[in-house]
Short mmCIF file of C-alpha atoms and ligand atoms in Angstrom, two decimals:
data_model
loop_
_atom_site.label_atom_id
_atom_site.label_comp_id
_atom_site.label_asym_id
_atom_site.label_seq_id
_atom_site.Cartn_x
_atom_site.Cartn_y
_atom_site.Cartn_z
CA UNK W 23 45.57 -4.32 35.93
CA UNK W 24 49.42 -4.71 37.12
CA UNK W 25 51.44 -2.14 39.19
CA UNK W 26 54.69 -2.80 36.99
CA UNK W 27 56.75 -0.11 36.32
CA UNK W 28 59.44 -1.39 34.92
CA UNK W 29 58.89 -1.81 30.91
CA UNK W 30 59.63 -5.22 29.17
CA UNK W 31 59.51 -6.34 25.93
CA UNK W 32 60.75 -2.74 24.49
CA UNK W 33 60.75 -3.40 20.80
CA UNK W 34 64.84 -3.15 19.20
CA UNK W 35 66.66 0.17 19.06
CA UNK W 36 65.91 2.14 16.25
CA UNK W 37 68.17 2.04 13.04
CA UNK W 38 69.69 5.50 12.31
CA UNK W 39 67.36 5.59 9.31
CA UNK W 40 64.61 5.49 11.34
CA UNK W 41 66.04 8.77 12.65
CA UNK W 42 63.97 11.49 10.86
CA UNK W 43 60.34 13.35 10.93
CA UNK W 44 57.94 10.27 11.30
CA UNK W 45 55.10 12.05 9.30
CA UNK W 46 55.75 13.72 6.63
CA UNK W 47 54.05 17.50 5.46
CA UNK W 48 51.01 17.26 4.32
CA UNK W 49 49.67 18.72 0.45
CA UNK W 50 47.65 21.65 1.44
CA UNK W 51 44.51 20.88 2.23
CA UNK W 52 41.51 20.35 0.99
CA UNK W 53 38.43 22.72 3.26
CA UNK W 54 35.42 20.93 3.23
CA UNK W 55 32.50 22.03 6.09
CA UNK W 56 29.88 19.12 6.69
CA UNK W 57 26.40 20.47 5.93
CA UNK W 58 24.10 21.25 9.44
CA UNK W 59 22.40 18.23 10.45
CA UNK W 60 18.42 18.43 10.72
CA UNK W 61 18.67 16.44 14.60
CA UNK W 62 22.04 16.04 16.15
CA UNK W 63 23.02 12.36 15.54
CA UNK W 64 25.94 10.49 15.65
CA UNK W 65 28.12 10.06 12.29
CA UNK W 66 28.15 6.99 10.35
CA UNK W 67 32.22 6.03 10.76
CA UNK W 68 34.16 6.92 8.27
CA UNK W 69 36.65 4.69 8.87
CA UNK W 70 40.66 6.84 7.81
CA UNK W 71 38.77 9.86 6.91
CA UNK W 72 41.87 11.89 8.40
CA UNK W 73 44.40 9.74 7.87
CA UNK W 74 45.46 12.53 6.19
CA UNK W 75 45.65 15.81 8.64
CA UNK W 76 49.22 16.25 10.15
CA UNK W 77 50.42 18.97 11.55
CA UNK W 78 54.01 20.34 9.90
CA UNK W 79 56.79 18.01 12.08
CA UNK W 80 59.28 21.00 13.85
CA UNK W 81 62.47 21.49 11.68
CA UNK W 82 65.63 20.51 13.96
CA UNK W 83 66.42 24.24 14.42
CA UNK W 84 62.71 25.22 16.15
CA UNK W 85 63.34 21.95 18.53
CA UNK W 86 66.32 22.79 19.98
CA UNK W 87 65.36 26.39 20.16
CA UNK W 88 62.74 25.17 23.43
CA UNK W 89 65.01 22.47 24.69
CA UNK W 90 63.88 18.99 22.48
CA UNK W 91 65.94 16.41 20.38
CA UNK W 92 65.75 18.31 17.03
CA UNK W 93 65.05 14.81 15.02
CA UNK W 94 63.83 11.73 16.02
CA UNK W 95 66.07 10.31 17.94
CA UNK W 96 68.05 6.68 17.81
CA UNK W 97 66.31 4.21 20.38
CA UNK W 98 63.56 6.81 20.33
CA UNK W 99 60.70 3.07 21.18
CA UNK W 100 62.55 2.42 24.11
CA UNK W 101 63.13 6.51 24.84
CA UNK W 102 59.49 6.68 24.69
CA UNK W 103 57.83 3.88 26.61
CA UNK W 104 60.72 4.85 29.20
CA UNK W 105 58.74 8.53 28.74
CA UNK W 106 55.79 6.91 29.42
CA UNK W 107 56.77 5.59 32.41
CA UNK W 108 58.14 8.29 33.66
CA UNK W 109 54.51 10.07 33.14
CA UNK W 110 53.17 7.40 34.88
CA UNK W 111 55.20 7.53 37.70
CA UNK W 112 54.44 11.26 38.26
CA UNK W 113 50.79 11.20 37.32
CA UNK W 114 48.51 9.32 39.24
CA UNK W 115 45.94 10.50 37.08
CA UNK W 116 47.89 8.61 34.16
CA UNK W 117 47.89 6.05 34.90
CA UNK W 118 44.24 5.70 37.09
CA UNK W 119 42.63 7.09 32.88
CA UNK W 120 44.69 4.04 31.32
CA UNK W 121 43.17 1.19 33.84
CA UNK W 122 39.76 2.95 34.56
CA UNK W 123 37.92 2.45 31.55
CA UNK W 124 35.45 0.48 30.92
CA UNK W 125 34.32 1.21 27.21
CA UNK W 126 30.94 2.16 28.30
CA UNK W 127 31.07 4.56 25.53
CA UNK W 128 29.11 7.66 26.72
CA UNK W 129 32.17 9.44 25.94
CA UNK W 130 32.09 8.06 21.59
CA UNK W 131 30.06 10.55 20.71
CA UNK W 132 30.91 13.71 22.80
CA UNK W 133 34.25 14.82 20.46
CA UNK W 134 33.49 17.83 17.91
CA UNK W 135 36.20 15.87 16.39
CA UNK W 136 34.03 12.90 15.95
CA UNK W 137 31.00 14.60 14.81
CA UNK W 138 32.11 16.82 12.08
CA UNK W 139 34.82 14.34 10.74
CA UNK W 140 33.23 10.82 11.96
CA UNK W 141 36.63 9.74 11.84
CA UNK W 142 36.01 6.42 14.66
CA UNK W 143 39.90 7.56 15.79
CA UNK W 144 38.75 11.02 16.65
CA UNK W 145 35.61 9.14 19.21
CA UNK W 146 37.51 9.55 22.75
CA UNK W 147 37.90 6.76 24.07
CA UNK W 148 39.97 5.05 21.08
CA UNK W 149 42.25 8.19 21.50
CA UNK W 150 42.84 7.21 24.80
CA UNK W 151 43.05 3.54 23.37
CA UNK W 152 45.97 5.46 20.69
CA UNK W 153 48.31 5.12 24.69
CA UNK W 154 46.51 2.62 26.29
CA UNK W 155 47.77 -0.33 24.43
CA UNK W 156 50.94 0.32 24.48
CA UNK W 157 50.94 1.24 28.14
CA UNK W 158 49.06 -2.48 28.48
CA UNK W 159 52.10 -3.89 26.76
CA UNK W 160 54.87 -2.18 28.99
CA UNK W 161 52.73 -1.78 31.86
CA UNK W 162 50.34 -4.74 32.58
CA UNK W 163 50.91 -8.35 33.03
CA UNK W 164 48.37 -9.97 30.57
CA UNK W 165 49.84 -7.45 28.37
CA UNK W 166 53.83 -8.74 28.61
CA UNK W 167 52.32 -11.96 28.55
CA UNK W 168 49.32 -12.45 26.31
CA UNK W 169 49.48 -9.47 24.41
CA UNK W 170 47.26 -9.73 21.58
CA UNK W 171 44.30 -10.70 23.75
CA UNK W 172 44.39 -7.39 25.37
CA UNK W 173 44.91 -5.13 22.36
CA UNK W 174 48.48 -4.30 23.58
CA UNK W 175 50.90 -2.71 21.10
CA UNK W 176 54.63 -2.18 20.73
CA UNK W 177 55.85 0.96 20.42
CA UNK W 178 56.58 1.08 16.42
CA UNK W 179 56.83 3.88 13.74
CA UNK W 180 53.28 2.74 13.00
CA UNK W 181 51.23 3.82 16.72
CA UNK W 182 53.93 6.38 16.23
CA UNK W 183 52.36 8.38 13.21
CA UNK W 184 49.07 7.24 14.48
CA UNK W 185 49.92 9.14 17.68
CA UNK W 186 51.18 12.33 15.65
CA UNK W 187 48.26 12.26 13.48
CA UNK W 188 45.04 11.83 15.96
CA UNK W 189 46.77 13.51 19.22
CA UNK W 190 47.14 16.32 17.00
CA UNK W 191 43.33 16.30 16.67
CA UNK W 192 42.79 16.45 19.90
CA UNK W 193 41.93 20.42 21.62
CA UNK W 194 42.01 18.71 24.52
CA UNK W 195 38.94 20.69 25.53
CA UNK W 196 38.41 18.55 28.16
CA UNK W 197 34.36 17.61 26.80
CA UNK W 198 34.47 14.36 26.51
CA UNK W 199 35.70 13.64 30.24
CA UNK W 200 32.27 15.79 31.64
CA UNK W 201 30.26 12.51 29.97
CA UNK W 202 32.42 9.90 31.55
CA UNK W 203 30.92 8.14 33.90
CA UNK W 204 35.21 8.01 35.11
CA UNK W 205 35.54 11.62 35.20
CA UNK W 206 38.75 9.85 32.62
CA UNK W 207 39.91 13.01 30.57
CA UNK W 208 41.42 12.63 27.61
CA UNK W 209 42.54 15.78 27.49
CA UNK W 210 45.86 14.71 29.89
CA UNK W 211 46.47 11.42 27.64
CA UNK W 212 46.99 13.80 25.10
CA UNK W 213 48.96 16.28 26.78
CA UNK W 214 51.01 12.94 27.97
CA UNK W 215 51.03 11.95 24.60
CA UNK W 216 52.39 15.01 22.79
CA UNK W 217 55.13 15.54 25.80
CA UNK W 218 56.46 12.06 24.99
CA UNK W 219 56.39 13.35 21.09
CA UNK W 220 58.02 15.93 21.98
CA UNK W 221 60.88 14.33 24.23
CA UNK W 222 62.01 12.47 21.04
CA UNK W 223 62.05 14.69 18.85
CA UNK W 224 58.91 14.96 17.08
CA UNK W 225 58.10 18.02 17.90
CA UNK W 226 54.87 19.94 16.24
CA UNK W 227 55.98 23.08 13.76
CA UNK W 228 53.34 26.18 14.87
CA UNK W 229 53.28 25.27 18.69
CA UNK W 230 56.57 24.71 18.81
CA UNK W 231 57.83 27.84 16.74
CA UNK W 232 55.30 30.39 19.02
CA UNK W 233 56.70 29.18 22.80
CA UNK W 234 60.68 30.14 20.62
CA UNK W 235 58.77 33.28 20.13
CA UNK W 236 57.58 33.97 23.40
CA UNK W 237 61.35 32.89 24.42
CA UNK W 238 62.98 35.06 22.26
CA UNK W 239 60.44 38.08 21.88
CA UNK W 240 58.35 38.48 24.69
CA UNK W 241 55.43 37.27 23.20
CA UNK W 242 53.22 34.65 20.08
CA UNK W 243 53.34 36.74 17.40
CA UNK W 244 57.34 37.95 18.35
CA UNK W 245 56.14 41.85 18.46
CA UNK W 246 58.94 43.13 20.02
CA UNK W 247 59.08 46.35 22.61
CA UNK W 248 58.61 49.25 19.74
CA UNK W 249 55.87 47.35 17.87
CA UNK W 250 53.34 47.41 20.89
CA UNK W 251 54.16 50.95 22.25
CA UNK W 252 53.81 52.82 18.36
CA UNK W 253 50.20 50.31 18.56
CA UNK W 254 49.60 51.01 22.02
CA UNK W 255 50.29 55.23 20.71
CA UNK W 256 47.67 54.84 18.05
CA UNK W 257 44.91 53.00 20.37
CA UNK W 258 45.51 56.01 22.27
CA UNK W 259 45.15 58.65 19.54
CA UNK W 260 41.81 56.15 18.27
CA UNK W 261 40.10 55.88 21.29
CA UNK W 262 40.10 59.74 22.19
CA UNK W 263 39.22 60.59 18.04
CA UNK W 264 35.96 58.54 19.19
CA UNK W 265 35.07 59.34 22.32
CA UNK W 266 36.12 62.33 23.44
CA UNK W 267 38.50 61.00 26.30
CA UNK W 268 42.07 60.70 27.15
CA UNK W 269 42.28 56.95 27.68
CA UNK W 270 45.70 55.70 28.15
CA UNK W 271 47.36 52.15 26.96
CA UNK W 272 50.22 52.31 29.28
CA UNK W 273 53.52 49.79 28.76
CA UNK W 274 55.87 49.38 31.45
CA UNK W 275 54.63 52.23 33.84
CA UNK W 276 56.67 51.89 37.12
CA UNK W 277 54.36 51.82 40.39
CA UNK W 278 50.90 51.15 38.08
CA UNK W 279 48.65 49.22 40.24
CA UNK W 280 46.85 46.59 38.25
CA UNK W 281 49.92 44.72 35.39
CA UNK W 282 47.53 43.73 32.26
CA UNK W 283 48.72 40.21 31.15
CA UNK W 284 47.01 39.39 27.37
CA UNK W 285 47.44 37.95 24.51
CA UNK W 286 49.73 39.34 21.77
CA UNK W 287 46.93 38.90 19.13
CA UNK W 288 44.88 41.89 21.67
CA UNK W 289 47.39 44.03 20.53
CA UNK W 290 46.95 43.31 16.57
CA UNK W 291 44.16 41.41 15.77
CA UNK W 292 40.44 42.26 14.85
CA UNK W 293 38.15 41.19 16.41
CA UNK W 294 41.16 41.12 19.71
CA UNK W 295 42.26 44.68 19.30
CA UNK W 296 38.46 45.57 20.48
CA UNK W 297 38.64 43.82 23.52
CA UNK W 298 41.36 45.92 24.20
CA UNK W 299 40.65 48.93 23.53
CA UNK W 300 37.48 48.11 26.04
CA UNK W 301 39.67 47.58 29.28
CA UNK W 302 41.46 50.24 28.51
CA UNK W 303 38.48 52.42 29.19
CA UNK W 304 37.24 50.24 32.01
CA UNK W 305 40.68 51.42 34.24
CA UNK W 306 40.16 54.78 32.91
CA UNK W 307 36.87 54.84 33.67
CA UNK W 308 37.41 53.28 37.39
CA UNK W 309 40.13 55.31 37.84
CA UNK W 310 42.28 52.59 38.15
CA UNK W 311 46.07 53.15 36.92
CA UNK W 312 47.32 49.93 35.24
CA UNK W 313 50.35 49.34 32.36
CA UNK W 314 51.41 46.70 30.34
CA UNK W 315 54.30 45.00 30.12
CA UNK W 316 56.81 45.19 27.26
CA UNK W 317 58.55 41.25 29.54
CA UNK W 318 55.46 40.15 30.61
CA UNK W 319 53.06 41.56 26.94
CA UNK W 320 51.51 37.53 26.10
CA UNK W 321 49.26 35.86 28.38
CA UNK W 322 49.13 32.57 25.80
CA UNK W 323 50.96 29.67 27.30
CA UNK W 324 51.35 27.10 24.42
CA UNK W 325 53.08 24.84 26.62
CA UNK W 326 49.96 23.14 28.94
CA UNK W 327 49.54 22.59 24.89
CA UNK W 328 52.13 20.03 25.20
CA UNK W 329 52.35 19.41 28.92
CA UNK W 330 55.32 20.36 29.20
CA UNK W 331 55.57 21.89 32.55
CA UNK W 332 58.92 23.41 32.58
CA UNK W 333 58.06 25.23 29.03
CA UNK W 334 55.05 26.09 31.13
CA UNK W 335 56.82 27.10 34.72
CA UNK W 336 59.65 29.23 31.94
CA UNK W 337 56.61 31.17 29.99
CA UNK W 338 54.55 31.68 32.71
CA UNK W 339 58.31 33.08 34.97
CA UNK W 340 57.79 36.14 32.73
CA UNK W 341 55.04 37.60 34.27
CA UNK W 342 55.89 37.63 37.55
CA UNK W 343 59.56 39.22 36.89
CA UNK W 344 57.65 41.33 35.23
CA UNK W 345 54.97 42.36 38.23
CA UNK W 346 58.64 42.45 40.42
CA UNK W 347 59.67 44.55 38.18
CA UNK W 348 57.56 47.27 37.81
CA UNK W 349 55.85 47.14 41.58
CA UNK W 350 52.23 46.57 40.81
CA UNK W 351 49.84 45.58 43.39
CA UNK W 352 47.67 43.71 41.29
CA UNK W 353 48.23 41.03 38.26
CA UNK W 354 44.73 41.30 36.02
CA UNK W 355 44.40 38.43 32.93
CA UNK W 356 42.72 39.30 29.80
CA UNK W 357 40.73 36.84 27.19
CA UNK W 358 42.27 34.73 26.62
CA UNK W 359 40.83 30.58 27.46
CA UNK W 360 43.75 28.80 27.88
CA UNK W 361 45.99 31.48 29.65
CA UNK W 362 43.03 32.05 32.12
CA UNK W 363 43.45 28.23 33.00
CA UNK W 364 47.38 28.15 33.16
CA UNK W 365 47.18 31.65 35.48
CA UNK W 366 43.97 30.03 37.59
CA UNK W 367 45.59 26.80 37.76
CA UNK W 368 49.00 26.42 37.69
CA UNK W 369 50.18 30.05 38.49
CA UNK W 370 50.33 29.37 41.88
CA UNK W 371 52.48 26.55 42.22
CA UNK W 372 54.32 27.38 39.04
CA UNK W 373 55.87 30.93 39.72
CA UNK W 374 54.67 31.85 43.75
CA UNK W 375 51.73 34.29 42.48
CA UNK W 376 49.61 33.59 45.92
CA UNK W 377 51.03 30.51 48.32
CA UNK W 378 52.19 27.71 46.02
CA UNK W 379 55.55 28.33 45.89
CA UNK W 380 58.58 29.47 49.00
CA UNK W 381 61.53 31.09 47.00
CA UNK W 382 62.60 34.20 47.85
CA UNK W 383 61.27 36.36 44.47
CA UNK W 384 57.73 34.09 45.70
CA UNK W 385 57.95 35.62 49.08
CA UNK W 386 58.50 38.84 47.82
CA UNK W 387 55.79 38.55 45.38
CA UNK W 388 53.44 37.32 48.11
CA UNK W 389 53.98 40.37 49.92
CA UNK W 390 53.74 42.86 47.23
CA UNK W 391 50.37 41.85 45.80
CA UNK W 392 47.39 43.11 47.82
CA UNK W 393 45.67 40.85 49.38
CA UNK W 394 42.29 42.11 49.23
CA UNK W 395 42.38 41.13 45.73
CA UNK W 396 42.00 37.70 43.76
CA UNK W 397 45.20 37.50 42.25
CA UNK W 398 45.37 36.88 39.57
CA UNK W 399 41.95 38.18 38.60
CA UNK W 400 40.14 37.83 35.52
CA UNK W 401 39.32 40.52 33.48
CA UNK W 402 35.88 39.44 33.81
CA UNK W 403 36.10 39.34 37.22
CA UNK W 404 37.44 42.95 37.11
CA UNK W 405 34.98 44.70 35.36
CA UNK W 406 31.87 42.91 36.89
CA UNK W 407 32.85 43.93 40.31
CA UNK W 408 33.59 47.33 39.37
CA UNK W 409 29.80 46.78 37.62
CA UNK W 410 28.56 46.04 40.92
CA UNK W 411 30.32 48.54 43.01
CA UNK W 412 27.89 51.41 41.17
CA UNK W 413 31.22 52.99 39.58
CA UNK W 414 30.86 51.70 35.56
CA UNK W 415 27.84 53.06 33.94
CA UNK W 416 27.58 52.27 30.34
CA UNK W 417 24.28 53.28 27.32
CA UNK W 418 23.60 49.63 26.88
CA UNK W 419 20.91 51.51 23.63
CA UNK W 420 24.50 51.69 21.85
CA UNK W 421 24.89 47.95 21.62
CA UNK W 422 21.02 47.70 20.47
CA UNK W 423 22.35 47.02 16.78
CA UNK W 424 22.82 43.76 18.10
CA UNK W 425 21.56 40.06 18.99
CA UNK W 426 23.81 38.45 21.27
CA UNK W 427 25.58 35.12 22.42
CA UNK W 428 27.88 33.72 23.87
CA UNK W 429 29.95 30.90 23.72
CA UNK W 430 31.97 29.82 26.36
CA UNK W 431 35.07 28.75 25.86
CA UNK W 432 36.90 24.93 27.31
CA UNK W 433 39.42 26.12 29.00
CA UNK W 434 37.45 28.96 31.07
CA UNK W 435 34.45 26.44 31.63
CA UNK W 436 36.35 23.25 32.16
CA UNK W 437 39.66 24.23 33.61
CA UNK W 438 39.39 27.23 35.53
CA UNK W 439 36.56 29.27 37.51
CA UNK W 440 35.23 33.12 38.52
CA UNK W 441 33.93 34.59 41.64
CA UNK W 442 33.64 33.15 44.67
CA UNK W 443 31.64 29.93 43.83
CA UNK W 444 30.96 26.46 41.27
CA UNK W 445 29.67 27.98 38.02
CA UNK W 446 31.12 31.87 38.04
CA UNK W 447 32.80 31.40 35.40
CA UNK W 448 29.56 30.72 33.17
CA UNK W 449 27.61 33.35 34.79
CA UNK W 450 30.12 36.30 35.09
CA UNK W 451 30.43 37.00 31.66
CA UNK W 452 26.72 36.74 30.70
CA UNK W 453 26.08 39.28 33.67
CA UNK W 454 28.66 41.89 31.81
CA UNK W 455 26.65 41.80 28.56
CA UNK W 456 23.53 41.68 29.75
CA UNK W 457 25.24 44.77 31.76
CA UNK W 458 25.84 46.71 28.84
CA UNK W 459 23.44 45.08 26.24
CA UNK W 460 19.91 44.62 25.67
CA UNK W 461 19.22 41.51 23.62
CA UNK W 462 20.82 38.57 24.83
CA UNK W 463 19.79 34.69 23.52
CA UNK W 464 21.57 31.86 24.51
CA UNK W 465 22.74 28.74 22.79
CA UNK W 466 20.88 25.38 23.43
CA UNK W 467 22.14 24.36 27.11
CA UNK W 468 23.81 21.15 25.69
CA UNK W 469 25.77 22.95 23.74
CA UNK W 470 26.88 25.58 26.82
CA UNK W 471 28.19 26.44 29.95
CA UNK W 472 29.67 22.63 30.81
CA UNK W 473 29.36 21.12 27.93
CA UNK W 474 30.35 23.99 25.42
CA UNK W 475 32.23 22.48 22.04
CA UNK W 476 35.31 23.58 21.43
CA UNK W 477 35.05 26.16 18.98
CA UNK W 478 37.69 23.63 16.95
CA UNK W 479 40.73 25.55 17.04
CA UNK W 480 42.42 24.74 20.24
CA UNK W 481 44.60 22.90 22.39
CA UNK W 482 47.46 23.97 19.30
CA UNK W 483 45.52 23.15 16.17
CA UNK W 484 44.96 27.19 15.05
CA UNK W 485 47.22 26.79 12.23
CA UNK W 486 46.72 26.90 7.98
CA UNK W 487 47.53 23.04 7.80
CA UNK W 488 44.92 21.92 10.16
CA UNK W 489 42.05 23.64 8.70
CA UNK W 490 40.06 21.06 7.87
CA UNK W 491 39.86 19.63 10.45
CA UNK W 492 39.55 23.21 12.45
CA UNK W 493 36.31 23.50 9.93
CA UNK W 494 34.74 20.39 10.34
CA UNK W 495 35.21 20.90 14.20
CA UNK W 496 33.98 23.59 14.37
CA UNK W 497 29.85 21.58 13.20
CA UNK W 498 28.58 21.32 16.04
CA UNK W 499 29.31 25.17 17.76
CA UNK W 500 28.46 26.29 14.29
CA UNK W 501 25.08 24.45 13.92
CA UNK W 502 24.00 25.63 17.62
CA UNK W 503 24.72 28.66 16.91
CA UNK W 504 22.92 28.58 13.21
CA UNK W 505 19.77 27.62 15.38
CA UNK W 506 19.70 30.88 17.08
CA UNK W 507 20.43 32.46 13.84
CA UNK W 508 17.21 31.29 12.15
CA UNK W 509 14.68 31.79 15.33
CA UNK W 510 15.73 35.10 17.55
CA UNK W 511 17.90 36.82 14.20
CA UNK W 512 21.15 36.24 16.87
CA UNK W 513 24.17 38.31 14.89
CA UNK W 514 26.98 38.21 17.12
CA UNK W 515 28.97 36.12 19.17
CA UNK W 516 31.00 36.98 22.27
CA UNK W 517 34.07 35.24 24.03
CA UNK W 518 36.74 35.71 25.94
CA UNK W 519 39.43 33.47 23.94
CA UNK W 520 41.81 34.64 21.51
CA UNK W 521 41.65 31.45 20.18
CA UNK W 522 38.16 31.21 19.68
CA UNK W 523 37.80 34.63 18.12
CA UNK W 524 40.49 33.79 15.90
CA UNK W 525 39.39 30.29 14.58
CA UNK W 526 35.67 31.18 14.37
CA UNK W 527 36.67 34.92 11.93
CA UNK W 528 38.36 32.00 9.62
CA UNK W 529 35.67 28.92 9.95
CA UNK W 530 32.53 31.14 10.15
CA UNK W 531 32.18 32.21 6.53
CA UNK W 532 32.46 27.90 5.48
CA UNK W 533 29.14 27.94 7.31
CA UNK W 534 28.06 30.64 5.56
CA UNK W 535 28.74 33.40 8.84
CA UNK W 536 30.29 36.74 8.18
CA UNK W 537 33.60 36.45 10.38
CA UNK W 538 32.78 40.21 11.53
CA UNK W 539 29.75 38.22 14.12
CA UNK W 540 32.35 36.96 16.76
CA UNK W 541 33.97 39.42 19.00
CA UNK W 542 35.17 40.71 22.74
CA UNK W 543 33.17 40.52 25.77
CA UNK W 544 34.72 43.29 26.53
CA UNK W 545 33.89 44.48 23.06
CA UNK W 546 30.89 45.12 23.72
CA UNK W 547 31.73 47.10 27.36
CA UNK W 548 33.90 49.16 25.31
CA UNK W 549 30.62 50.15 23.14
CA UNK W 550 28.67 51.36 25.58
CA UNK W 551 30.94 52.60 28.21
CA UNK W 552 30.10 56.33 29.09
CA UNK W 553 34.03 58.06 29.48
CA UNK W 554 34.19 60.47 31.47
CA UNK W 555 35.90 63.14 28.98
CA UNK W 556 37.73 65.02 31.78
CA UNK W 557 39.89 61.88 33.24
S1 SF4 O 11 38.95 17.46 21.93
FE1 SF4 O 11 38.42 17.02 23.18
S2 SF4 O 11 36.17 16.22 23.43
FE2 SF4 O 11 37.68 15.39 21.46
S3 SF4 O 11 39.05 14.51 22.79
FE3 SF4 O 11 39.63 15.93 22.69
S4 SF4 O 11 39.14 16.66 24.69
FE4 SF4 O 11 37.71 15.14 24.73
S1 SF4 O 12 32.83 6.76 28.29
FE1 SF4 O 12 34.71 7.10 30.25
S2 SF4 O 12 34.78 4.94 30.70
FE2 SF4 O 12 32.69 5.15 29.34
S3 SF4 O 12 34.40 4.79 27.26
FE3 SF4 O 12 34.96 7.02 27.18
S4 SF4 O 12 36.49 6.81 28.98
FE4 SF4 O 12 35.83 4.88 28.76
#
């Protein structure tokens, strides 16, 4: 295709009357779980089945608090097209994704939202085409000359409405890209679309509210330092009462060896907190000094969900500041899928953890961190290393009431790695589970490891107004789970993602399962670990 970068035929500037939110807040969604299928067949098409599924549009205050225009700006059509041009220039991959698709159809039935809803616009290729049609119109010669012949469309309000609807029905899970012969990554297209929408003032309420809370208070849940301190003291009392061991959950401890950055859900939500208890027990049993930070009290980074690198960087910077202030030697990330992806893939260049940045603070941090450890490390890497060194003891029978399976979380499975070989991110959590429990069963091969299905709540979609979409999107994972529940008696699904835990807690009951059957890998570690009460 042509390589022009100057847009043409931009639609006329919008009138002030158009400068208002393009999508109304939906009425309370009706939530319907699809029936389990006997075989994993391609669903019958249900045109526009999810045309009413919209997230709430962010209020002006929420958009402005994170640096975006409050409402849809005047002339948004040209601005959106220009932003697309900027992203096409910045990310070569985006242009390749726009040009390379041959519509072979290999991705069509690979998206959990298409499988769960039957809406053809939830086929990954159709989701890409929402942007591709606009790209063709303004950035390719055939699209400029013969738009109808090549499926090119003007950037109109109707198109923008479709973008808002269907790019917010993509959890950026990357499953479709595993099956695409050209490696086209729909998640990257979705992120670019969200960045364009935010740049013209069409923001996502849930995501922008959360980003605002991180900047203002330090974490997604908006928990201030004193509340964290109280919670951690309470955990110390509970663990002492349960085990007789004085396990500490320190906050802002100067000079600790490890800074643990974990999703804020770990402080309060169930079952997340059980994994936090487990991390503390691991450090206690191994005799490693560690601390949490009130400044970096959130591992999650919603900047990634809206494709905005500046927000990602601002959020990630809190971790670097906390590490420098506390003088730690190691940075460890708790159980959170997208947090680990950001830490693994982006912290290096965003913050200078490792050798990716060269400003004075980055160099100071590089000198401060211990080169004998991978920086950052995942808590599963830490625990698995300690297990291999024989530094942790377990009573595996303590987990005998559980028949366990493991759900690979998308951002860990397809956006990062663990250990020192490809696939370590699949093996290490399973190795830990097998080291702490006797009964383990994997789900079907087509639904695990790099082919894992999203929980249905990732990518900034974990919000109540999208519950129907989330329940439907969980169908393939629930089917795979149901199979081993029926055949093997599985009663516990472990995962290492805060969003997966929250999503499954909510959707499991819609499929007839108990919400308590989901939990963390370190929840299992916590159950089985043998603590030295003298420490
Ligand atoms: S939700 Fe996942 S599988 Fe579906 S289009 Fe988005 S990245 Fe692809
Ligand atoms: S698999 Fe790749 S090339 Fe084929 S339709 Fe999907 S995105 Fe296009």
